[in-house]
Short mmCIF file of C-alpha atoms and ligand atoms in Angstrom, two decimals:
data_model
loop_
_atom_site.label_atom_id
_atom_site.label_comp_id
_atom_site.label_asym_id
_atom_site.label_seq_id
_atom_site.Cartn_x
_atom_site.Cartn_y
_atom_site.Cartn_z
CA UNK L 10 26.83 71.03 105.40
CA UNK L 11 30.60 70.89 105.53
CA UNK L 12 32.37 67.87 106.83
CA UNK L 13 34.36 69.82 109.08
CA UNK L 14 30.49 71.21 110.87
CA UNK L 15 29.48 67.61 111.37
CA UNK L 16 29.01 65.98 114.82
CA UNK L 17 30.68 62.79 114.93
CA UNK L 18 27.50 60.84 114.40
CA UNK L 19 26.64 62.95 111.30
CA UNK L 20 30.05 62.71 110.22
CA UNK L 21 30.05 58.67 110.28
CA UNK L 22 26.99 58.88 107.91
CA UNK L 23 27.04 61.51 105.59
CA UNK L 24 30.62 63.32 105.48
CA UNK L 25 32.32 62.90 102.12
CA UNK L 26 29.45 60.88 100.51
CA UNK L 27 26.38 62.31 98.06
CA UNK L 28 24.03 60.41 96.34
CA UNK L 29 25.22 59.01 92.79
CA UNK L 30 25.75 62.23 90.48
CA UNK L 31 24.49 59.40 87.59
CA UNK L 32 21.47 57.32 88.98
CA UNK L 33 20.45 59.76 92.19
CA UNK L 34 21.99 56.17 94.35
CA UNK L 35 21.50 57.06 97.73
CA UNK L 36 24.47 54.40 98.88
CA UNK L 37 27.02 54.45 96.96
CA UNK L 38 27.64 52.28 94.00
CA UNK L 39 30.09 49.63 93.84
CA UNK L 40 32.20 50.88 90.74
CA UNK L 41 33.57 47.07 89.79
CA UNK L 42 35.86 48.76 86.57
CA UNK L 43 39.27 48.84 86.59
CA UNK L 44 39.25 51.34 84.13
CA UNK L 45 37.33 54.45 83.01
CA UNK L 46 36.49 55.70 79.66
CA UNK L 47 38.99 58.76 78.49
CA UNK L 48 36.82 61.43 75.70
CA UNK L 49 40.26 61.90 74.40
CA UNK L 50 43.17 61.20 75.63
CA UNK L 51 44.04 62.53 79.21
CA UNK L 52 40.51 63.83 78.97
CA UNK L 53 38.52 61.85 82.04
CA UNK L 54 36.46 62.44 85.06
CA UNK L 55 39.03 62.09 87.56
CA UNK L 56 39.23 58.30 87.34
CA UNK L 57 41.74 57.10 84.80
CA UNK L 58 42.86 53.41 86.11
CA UNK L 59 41.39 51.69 89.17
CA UNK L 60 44.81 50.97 91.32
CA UNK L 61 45.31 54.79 91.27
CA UNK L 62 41.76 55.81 92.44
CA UNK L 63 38.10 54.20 92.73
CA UNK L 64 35.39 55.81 92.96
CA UNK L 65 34.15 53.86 95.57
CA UNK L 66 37.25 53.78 97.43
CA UNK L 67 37.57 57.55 97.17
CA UNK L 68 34.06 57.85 99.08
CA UNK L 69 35.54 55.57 101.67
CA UNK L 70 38.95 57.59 101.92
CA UNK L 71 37.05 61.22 102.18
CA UNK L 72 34.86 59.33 104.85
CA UNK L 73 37.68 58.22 106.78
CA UNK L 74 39.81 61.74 105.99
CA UNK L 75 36.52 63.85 107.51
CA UNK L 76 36.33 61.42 110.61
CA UNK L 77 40.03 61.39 111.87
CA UNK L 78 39.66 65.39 111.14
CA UNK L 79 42.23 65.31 108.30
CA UNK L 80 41.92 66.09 104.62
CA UNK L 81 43.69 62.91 102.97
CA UNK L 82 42.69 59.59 103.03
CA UNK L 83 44.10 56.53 101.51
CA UNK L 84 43.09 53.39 101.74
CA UNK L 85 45.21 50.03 101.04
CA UNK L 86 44.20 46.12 100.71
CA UNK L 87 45.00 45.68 104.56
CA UNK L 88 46.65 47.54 107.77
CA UNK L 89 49.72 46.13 107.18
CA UNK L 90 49.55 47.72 103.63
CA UNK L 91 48.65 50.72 104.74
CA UNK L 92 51.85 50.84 107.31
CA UNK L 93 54.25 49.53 104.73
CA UNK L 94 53.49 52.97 102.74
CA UNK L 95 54.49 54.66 105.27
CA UNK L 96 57.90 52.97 106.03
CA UNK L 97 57.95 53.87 102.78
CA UNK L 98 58.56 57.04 103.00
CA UNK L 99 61.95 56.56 104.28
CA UNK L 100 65.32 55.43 103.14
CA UNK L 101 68.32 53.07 104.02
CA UNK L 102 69.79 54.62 106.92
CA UNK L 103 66.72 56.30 108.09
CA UNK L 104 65.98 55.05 112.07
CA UNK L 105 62.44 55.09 113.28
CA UNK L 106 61.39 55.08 117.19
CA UNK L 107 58.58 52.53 117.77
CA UNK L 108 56.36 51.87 120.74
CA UNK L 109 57.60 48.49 122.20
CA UNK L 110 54.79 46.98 123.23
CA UNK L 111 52.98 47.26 120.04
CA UNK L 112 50.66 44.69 117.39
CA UNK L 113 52.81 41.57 116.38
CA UNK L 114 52.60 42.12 112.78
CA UNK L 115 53.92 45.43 112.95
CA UNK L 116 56.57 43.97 114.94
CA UNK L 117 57.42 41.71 111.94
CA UNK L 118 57.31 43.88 108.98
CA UNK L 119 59.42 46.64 110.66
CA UNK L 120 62.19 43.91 111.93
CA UNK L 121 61.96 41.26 109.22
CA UNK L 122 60.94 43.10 106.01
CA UNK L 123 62.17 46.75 106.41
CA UNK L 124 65.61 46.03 108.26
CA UNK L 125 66.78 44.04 105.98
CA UNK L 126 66.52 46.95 103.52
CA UNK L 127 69.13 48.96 106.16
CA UNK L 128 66.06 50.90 108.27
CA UNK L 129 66.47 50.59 111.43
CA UNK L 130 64.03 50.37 114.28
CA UNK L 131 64.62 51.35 118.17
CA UNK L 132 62.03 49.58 120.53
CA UNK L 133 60.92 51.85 123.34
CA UNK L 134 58.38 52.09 126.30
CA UNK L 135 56.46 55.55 124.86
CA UNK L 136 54.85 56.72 129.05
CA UNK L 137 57.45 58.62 129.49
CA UNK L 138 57.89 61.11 126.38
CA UNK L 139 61.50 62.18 127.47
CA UNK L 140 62.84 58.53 126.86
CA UNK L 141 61.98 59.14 123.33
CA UNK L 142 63.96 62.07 123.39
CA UNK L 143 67.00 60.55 124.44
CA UNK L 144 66.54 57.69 121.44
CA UNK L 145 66.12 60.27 119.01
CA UNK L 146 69.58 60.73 116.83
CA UNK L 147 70.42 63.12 113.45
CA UNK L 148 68.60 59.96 111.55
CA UNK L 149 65.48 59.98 113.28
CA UNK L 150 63.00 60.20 110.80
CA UNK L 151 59.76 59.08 112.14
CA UNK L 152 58.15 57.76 115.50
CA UNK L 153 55.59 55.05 115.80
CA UNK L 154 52.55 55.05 118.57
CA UNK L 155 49.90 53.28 119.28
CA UNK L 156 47.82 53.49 121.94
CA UNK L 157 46.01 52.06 123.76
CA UNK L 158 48.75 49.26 123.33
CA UNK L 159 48.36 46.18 122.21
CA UNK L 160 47.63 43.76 124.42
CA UNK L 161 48.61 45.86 127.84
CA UNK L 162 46.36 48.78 127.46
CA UNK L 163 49.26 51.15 128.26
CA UNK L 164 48.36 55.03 127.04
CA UNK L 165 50.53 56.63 125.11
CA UNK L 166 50.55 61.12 125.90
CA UNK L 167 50.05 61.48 121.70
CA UNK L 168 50.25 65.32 122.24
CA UNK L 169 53.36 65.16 124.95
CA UNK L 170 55.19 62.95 121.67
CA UNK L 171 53.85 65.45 119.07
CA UNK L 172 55.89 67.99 120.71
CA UNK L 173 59.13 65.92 120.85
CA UNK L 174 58.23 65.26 117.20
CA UNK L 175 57.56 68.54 116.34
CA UNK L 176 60.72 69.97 117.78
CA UNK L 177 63.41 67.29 116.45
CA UNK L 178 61.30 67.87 113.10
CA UNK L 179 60.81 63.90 112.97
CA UNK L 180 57.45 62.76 111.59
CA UNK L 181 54.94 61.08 114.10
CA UNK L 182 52.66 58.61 113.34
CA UNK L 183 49.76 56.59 115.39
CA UNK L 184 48.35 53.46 114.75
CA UNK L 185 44.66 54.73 115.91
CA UNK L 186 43.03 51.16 115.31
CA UNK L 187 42.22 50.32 118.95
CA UNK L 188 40.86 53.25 119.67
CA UNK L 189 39.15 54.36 116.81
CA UNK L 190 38.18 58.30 115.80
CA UNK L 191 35.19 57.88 118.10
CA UNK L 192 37.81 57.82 121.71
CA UNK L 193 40.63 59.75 120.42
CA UNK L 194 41.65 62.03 117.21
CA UNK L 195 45.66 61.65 117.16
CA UNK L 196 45.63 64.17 114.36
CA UNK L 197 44.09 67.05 116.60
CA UNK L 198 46.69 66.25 119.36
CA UNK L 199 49.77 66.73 117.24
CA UNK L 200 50.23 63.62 114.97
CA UNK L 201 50.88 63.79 111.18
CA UNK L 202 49.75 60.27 110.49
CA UNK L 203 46.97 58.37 111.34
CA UNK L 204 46.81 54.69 110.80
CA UNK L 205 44.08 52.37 111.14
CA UNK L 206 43.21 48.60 109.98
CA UNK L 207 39.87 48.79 108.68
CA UNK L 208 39.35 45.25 109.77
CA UNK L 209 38.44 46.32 112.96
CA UNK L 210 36.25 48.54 114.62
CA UNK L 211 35.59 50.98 111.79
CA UNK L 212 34.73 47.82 109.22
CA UNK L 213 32.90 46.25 112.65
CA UNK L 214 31.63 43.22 111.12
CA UNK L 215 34.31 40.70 110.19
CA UNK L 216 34.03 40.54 107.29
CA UNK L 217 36.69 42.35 105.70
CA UNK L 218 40.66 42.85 105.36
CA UNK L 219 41.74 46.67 105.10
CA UNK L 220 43.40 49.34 106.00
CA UNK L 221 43.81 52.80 105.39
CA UNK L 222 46.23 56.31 106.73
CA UNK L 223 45.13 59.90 107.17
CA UNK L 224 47.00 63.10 106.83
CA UNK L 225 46.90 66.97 107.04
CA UNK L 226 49.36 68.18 104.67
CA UNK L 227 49.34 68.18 101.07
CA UNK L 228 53.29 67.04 100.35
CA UNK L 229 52.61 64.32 102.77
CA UNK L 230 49.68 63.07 100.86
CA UNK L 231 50.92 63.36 97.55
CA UNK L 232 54.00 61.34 98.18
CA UNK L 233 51.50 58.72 100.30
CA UNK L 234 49.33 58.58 96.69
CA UNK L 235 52.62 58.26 95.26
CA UNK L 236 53.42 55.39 97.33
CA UNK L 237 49.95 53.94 97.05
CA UNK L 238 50.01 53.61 93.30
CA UNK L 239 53.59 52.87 92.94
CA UNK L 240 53.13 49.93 95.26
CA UNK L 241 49.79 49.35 94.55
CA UNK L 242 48.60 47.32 98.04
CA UNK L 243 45.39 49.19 97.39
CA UNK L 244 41.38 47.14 98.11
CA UNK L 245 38.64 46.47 95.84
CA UNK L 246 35.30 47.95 95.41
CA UNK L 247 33.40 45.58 97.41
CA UNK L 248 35.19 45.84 100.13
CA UNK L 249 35.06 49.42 100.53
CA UNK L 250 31.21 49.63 100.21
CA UNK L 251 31.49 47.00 103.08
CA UNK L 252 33.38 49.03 105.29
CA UNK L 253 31.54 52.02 104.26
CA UNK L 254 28.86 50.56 105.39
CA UNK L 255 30.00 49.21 108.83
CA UNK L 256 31.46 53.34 109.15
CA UNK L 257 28.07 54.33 109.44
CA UNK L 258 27.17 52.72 112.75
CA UNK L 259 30.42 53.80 114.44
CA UNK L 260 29.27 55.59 116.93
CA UNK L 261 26.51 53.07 118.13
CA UNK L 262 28.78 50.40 118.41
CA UNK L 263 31.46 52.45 120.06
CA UNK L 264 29.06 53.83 122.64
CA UNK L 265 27.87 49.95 123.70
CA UNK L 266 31.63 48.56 123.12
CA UNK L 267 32.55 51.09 125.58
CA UNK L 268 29.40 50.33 128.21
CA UNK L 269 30.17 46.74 128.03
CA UNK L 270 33.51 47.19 128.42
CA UNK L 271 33.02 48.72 131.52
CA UNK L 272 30.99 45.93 133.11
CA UNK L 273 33.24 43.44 131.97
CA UNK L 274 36.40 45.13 133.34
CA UNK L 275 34.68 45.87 136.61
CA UNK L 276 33.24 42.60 137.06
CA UNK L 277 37.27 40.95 136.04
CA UNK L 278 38.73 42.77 138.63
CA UNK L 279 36.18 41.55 141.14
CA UNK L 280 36.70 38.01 140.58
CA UNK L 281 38.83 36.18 142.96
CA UNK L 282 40.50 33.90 140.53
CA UNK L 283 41.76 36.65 138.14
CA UNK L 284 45.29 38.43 139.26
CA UNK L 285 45.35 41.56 137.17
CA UNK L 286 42.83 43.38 134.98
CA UNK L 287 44.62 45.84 132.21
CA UNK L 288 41.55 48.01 130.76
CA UNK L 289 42.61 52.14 131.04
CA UNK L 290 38.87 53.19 132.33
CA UNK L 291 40.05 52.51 136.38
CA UNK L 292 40.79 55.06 138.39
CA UNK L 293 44.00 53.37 139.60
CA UNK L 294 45.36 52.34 135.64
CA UNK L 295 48.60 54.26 135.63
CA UNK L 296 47.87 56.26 132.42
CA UNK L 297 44.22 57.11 133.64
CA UNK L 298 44.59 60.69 133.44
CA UNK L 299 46.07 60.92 130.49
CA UNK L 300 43.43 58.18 128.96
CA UNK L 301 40.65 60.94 130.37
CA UNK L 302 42.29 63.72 128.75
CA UNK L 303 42.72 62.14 125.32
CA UNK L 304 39.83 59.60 125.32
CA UNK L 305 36.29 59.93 125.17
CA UNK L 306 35.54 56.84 126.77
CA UNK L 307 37.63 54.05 127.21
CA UNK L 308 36.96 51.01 124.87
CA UNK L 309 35.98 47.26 124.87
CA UNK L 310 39.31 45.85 124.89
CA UNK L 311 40.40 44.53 128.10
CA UNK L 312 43.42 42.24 129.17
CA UNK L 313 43.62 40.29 132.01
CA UNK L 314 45.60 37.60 134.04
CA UNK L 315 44.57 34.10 135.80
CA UNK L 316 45.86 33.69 139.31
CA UNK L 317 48.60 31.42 139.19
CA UNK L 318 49.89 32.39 135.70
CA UNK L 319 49.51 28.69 134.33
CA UNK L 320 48.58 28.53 130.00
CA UNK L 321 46.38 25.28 131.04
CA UNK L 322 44.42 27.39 132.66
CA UNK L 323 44.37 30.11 130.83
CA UNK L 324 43.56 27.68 127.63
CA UNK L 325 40.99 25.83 129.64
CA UNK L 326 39.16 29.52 129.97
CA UNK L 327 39.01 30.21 126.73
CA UNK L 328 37.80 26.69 125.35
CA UNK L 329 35.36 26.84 127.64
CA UNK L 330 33.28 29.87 126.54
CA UNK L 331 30.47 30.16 124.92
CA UNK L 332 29.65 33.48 123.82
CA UNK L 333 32.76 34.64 123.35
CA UNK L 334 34.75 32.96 120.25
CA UNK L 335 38.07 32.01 120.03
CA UNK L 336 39.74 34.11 117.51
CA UNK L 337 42.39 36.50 116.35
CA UNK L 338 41.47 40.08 115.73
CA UNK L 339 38.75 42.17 117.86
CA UNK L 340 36.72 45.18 116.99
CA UNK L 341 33.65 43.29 115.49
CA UNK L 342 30.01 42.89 117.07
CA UNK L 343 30.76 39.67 118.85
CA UNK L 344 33.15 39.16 121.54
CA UNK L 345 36.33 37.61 120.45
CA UNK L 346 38.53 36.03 123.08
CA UNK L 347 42.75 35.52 122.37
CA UNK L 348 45.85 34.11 123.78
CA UNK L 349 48.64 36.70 123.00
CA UNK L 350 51.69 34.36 123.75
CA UNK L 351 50.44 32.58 121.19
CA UNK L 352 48.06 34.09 118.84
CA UNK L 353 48.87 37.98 117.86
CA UNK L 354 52.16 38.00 120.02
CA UNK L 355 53.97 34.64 119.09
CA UNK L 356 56.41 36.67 117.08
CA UNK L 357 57.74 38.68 119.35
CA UNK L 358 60.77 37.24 121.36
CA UNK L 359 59.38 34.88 124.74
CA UNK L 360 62.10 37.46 126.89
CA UNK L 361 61.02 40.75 125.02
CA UNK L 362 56.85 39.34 125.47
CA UNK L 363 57.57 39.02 129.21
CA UNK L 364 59.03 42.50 129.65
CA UNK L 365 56.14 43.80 128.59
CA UNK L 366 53.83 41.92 131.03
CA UNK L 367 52.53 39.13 128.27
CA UNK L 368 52.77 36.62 130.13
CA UNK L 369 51.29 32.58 129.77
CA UNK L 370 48.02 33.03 131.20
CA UNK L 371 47.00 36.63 129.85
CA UNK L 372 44.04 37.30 127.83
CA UNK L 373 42.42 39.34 125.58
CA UNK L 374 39.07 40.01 124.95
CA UNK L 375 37.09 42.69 122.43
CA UNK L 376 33.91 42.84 124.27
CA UNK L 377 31.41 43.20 121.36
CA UNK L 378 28.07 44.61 121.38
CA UNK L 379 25.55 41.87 122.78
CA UNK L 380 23.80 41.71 125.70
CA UNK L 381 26.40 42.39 128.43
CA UNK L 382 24.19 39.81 130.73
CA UNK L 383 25.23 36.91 128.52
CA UNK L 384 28.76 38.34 128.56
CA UNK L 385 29.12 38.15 132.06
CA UNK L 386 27.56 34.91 132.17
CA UNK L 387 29.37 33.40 129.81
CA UNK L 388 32.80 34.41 131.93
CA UNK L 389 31.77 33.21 135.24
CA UNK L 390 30.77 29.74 133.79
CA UNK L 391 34.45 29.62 132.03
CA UNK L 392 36.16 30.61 135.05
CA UNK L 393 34.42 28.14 137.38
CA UNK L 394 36.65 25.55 135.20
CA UNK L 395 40.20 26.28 136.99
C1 PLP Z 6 45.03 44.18 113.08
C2 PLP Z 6 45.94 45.29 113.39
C3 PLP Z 6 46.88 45.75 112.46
C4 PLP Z 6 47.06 45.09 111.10
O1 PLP Z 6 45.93 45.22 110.31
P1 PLP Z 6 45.48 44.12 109.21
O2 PLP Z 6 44.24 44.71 108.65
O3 PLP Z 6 45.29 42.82 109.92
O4 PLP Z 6 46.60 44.05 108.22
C5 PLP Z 6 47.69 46.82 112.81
N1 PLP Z 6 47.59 47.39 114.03
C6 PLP Z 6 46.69 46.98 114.95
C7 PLP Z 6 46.62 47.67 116.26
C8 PLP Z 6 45.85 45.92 114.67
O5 PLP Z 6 44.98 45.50 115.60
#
């Protein structure tokens, strides 16, 4: 069947992938070579030197190509890899427009790795797709989304940019790892990028540091390849199988992240000791409609504030759980619980942080797929601390 045929939850399983043309391997093999034998030379099977392509990795990368409806995958040794190709792409004097309430790390490579190289970077709030206009200049060469953001669950219009993008002829690109190709396909709405870190949802497990980019058009690809092997951030067999394998429950996990989420959020906003819940699946979120048009569901990650806005309390929460564990990162089976101010988000300026709403006693959580009981639980025991 071709990919492009596939239901999502055939896709997640079987798109890109046959069994081992060699052994008849249903899964597929973990090719640990770094090189390949050549008959003569030049003469190979389409594998000539492991940093330029795997075939394990190139299993993973059609997976991930077939899922975000693209036709180019790449995959790199982490997200931040995978982002670093795509700056990239662009030269001293080049300006890119980023979302400004975005992932830390991003935050740091774009303003302490690529300015220094004379790229520069403009920092806006993306709701309102005519500010972006107004930022754009003759040396606007790409824009950077992602939504939902990171940690405010703000929703970005991805097809309302696309068409700012589209007519200024600037390249648009969305970092798609909160909401994975199971809520939203940027690619179908406009984008010509899509970013993810494999670490996350799509690896599922913890277990694993990757990322990878997908793409529609062929010169975009080839010079991504380019940059791919010419850098050469790129992951090891092993870990590909491992997110290959985590790939393939996608769209279980999704669907319970999503239910969970749900309960959680509700049962947040409900509580009297908690000020404000930021989770896009309310009715009364300020992006909801947009969230419904390009979302399937709405997600497990949820923000949320402690009356009184004091850290101690906020840090006496989160020691006190149980279930949840207190840790960076999110998208795994088990809940993960975070401080922004000063886990993900301590690199990002206190005054810049506060503009954005991340403020001392907000949390994060990625509600992960247990029993949504215990999850629940687990909360109202923490919160009966402060
Ligand atoms: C984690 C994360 C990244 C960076 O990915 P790594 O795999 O940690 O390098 C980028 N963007 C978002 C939204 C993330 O959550």
């Amino acid at each position: 069947m071709a990919n492009d045929k596939m239901r999502f939850g055939t896709k997640v399983i079987h798109a890109g992938l046959s069994p081992d043309p060699a052994t008849g391997a249903v899964m597929t093999p973990i090719y640990q070579t770094s090189t390949y034998l050549q008959k003569a030379p030049g003469d190979h099977k389409g594998f000539a030197y492991s940093r330029t392509g795997n075939p394990t990795r190139k299993a993973l990368e059609d997976n991930l190509a077939a899922l975000e409806n693209g036709k180019y995958g790449l995959c790199f040794g982490s997200g931040l890899a995978a982002i670093d190709a795509v700056i990239k792409l662009l030269k001293a004097g080049d300006e890119v427009i980023s979302t400004n309430d975005l992932y830390g790390g991003s935050y740091r490579i774009f303003t302490e790795i690529f300015e220094p190289f004379g790229i520069k970077f403009k920092f806006i709030s993306m709701e309102d797709a005519s500010k972006i206009e107004q930022a754009i200049t003759s040396n606007t060469k790409l824009i950077w989304a992602e939504t939902p953001t990171n940690p405010m669950m703000n929703i970005i219009d991805i097809a309302a940019i696309s068409e700012v993008a589209k007519k200024h002829n600037v390249l648009l690109a969305v970092d798609n790892t909160f909401a994975t190709p199971y809520l939203q396909t940027p690619l179908n709405l406009g984008a010509d990028i899509v970013m993810h870190s494999l670490t996350k949802y799509l690896g599922g497990h913890s277990d694993v540091i990757m990322g990878g980019l997908v793409c529609k058009d062929a010169a975009l690809a080839e010079r991504l390849y380019f940059i791919q092997n010419s850098s050469g951030a790129v992951c090891g067999p092993q870990d590909c199988f491992l997110v290959l394998r985590g790939i393939k429950t996608l769209h279980l996990r999704m669907q319970r992240h999503c239910e969970n989420g749900k309960v959680i959020a509700h049962f947040l906003r409900n509580h009297p000791k908690i000020d404000n819940v930021y989770w896009p699946g309310f009715e009364d979120h300020p992006n909801h409609d947009i969230a419904k048009k390009q979302m399937n569901d709405f997600g497990g990650m949820i923000s949320f504030t402690i009356r009184g806005n004091s850290k101690e309390d906020a840090y006496k929460v989160m020691s006190s759980l149980r279930v949840f564990t207190l840790a960076e990162s999110l998208g795994g089976v088990e809940s993960l619980v975070c401080h922004p101010v000063t886990m993900t988000h301590a690199a990002i300026p206190k005054k810049d942080r506060e503009n954005s709403g991340i403020i001392d006693s907000l949390i994060r959580l990625s509600v992960g797929v247990e029993d949504v009981r215990d999850l629940q639980e687990d909360l109202e025991a923490a919160l009966s601390f402060v």
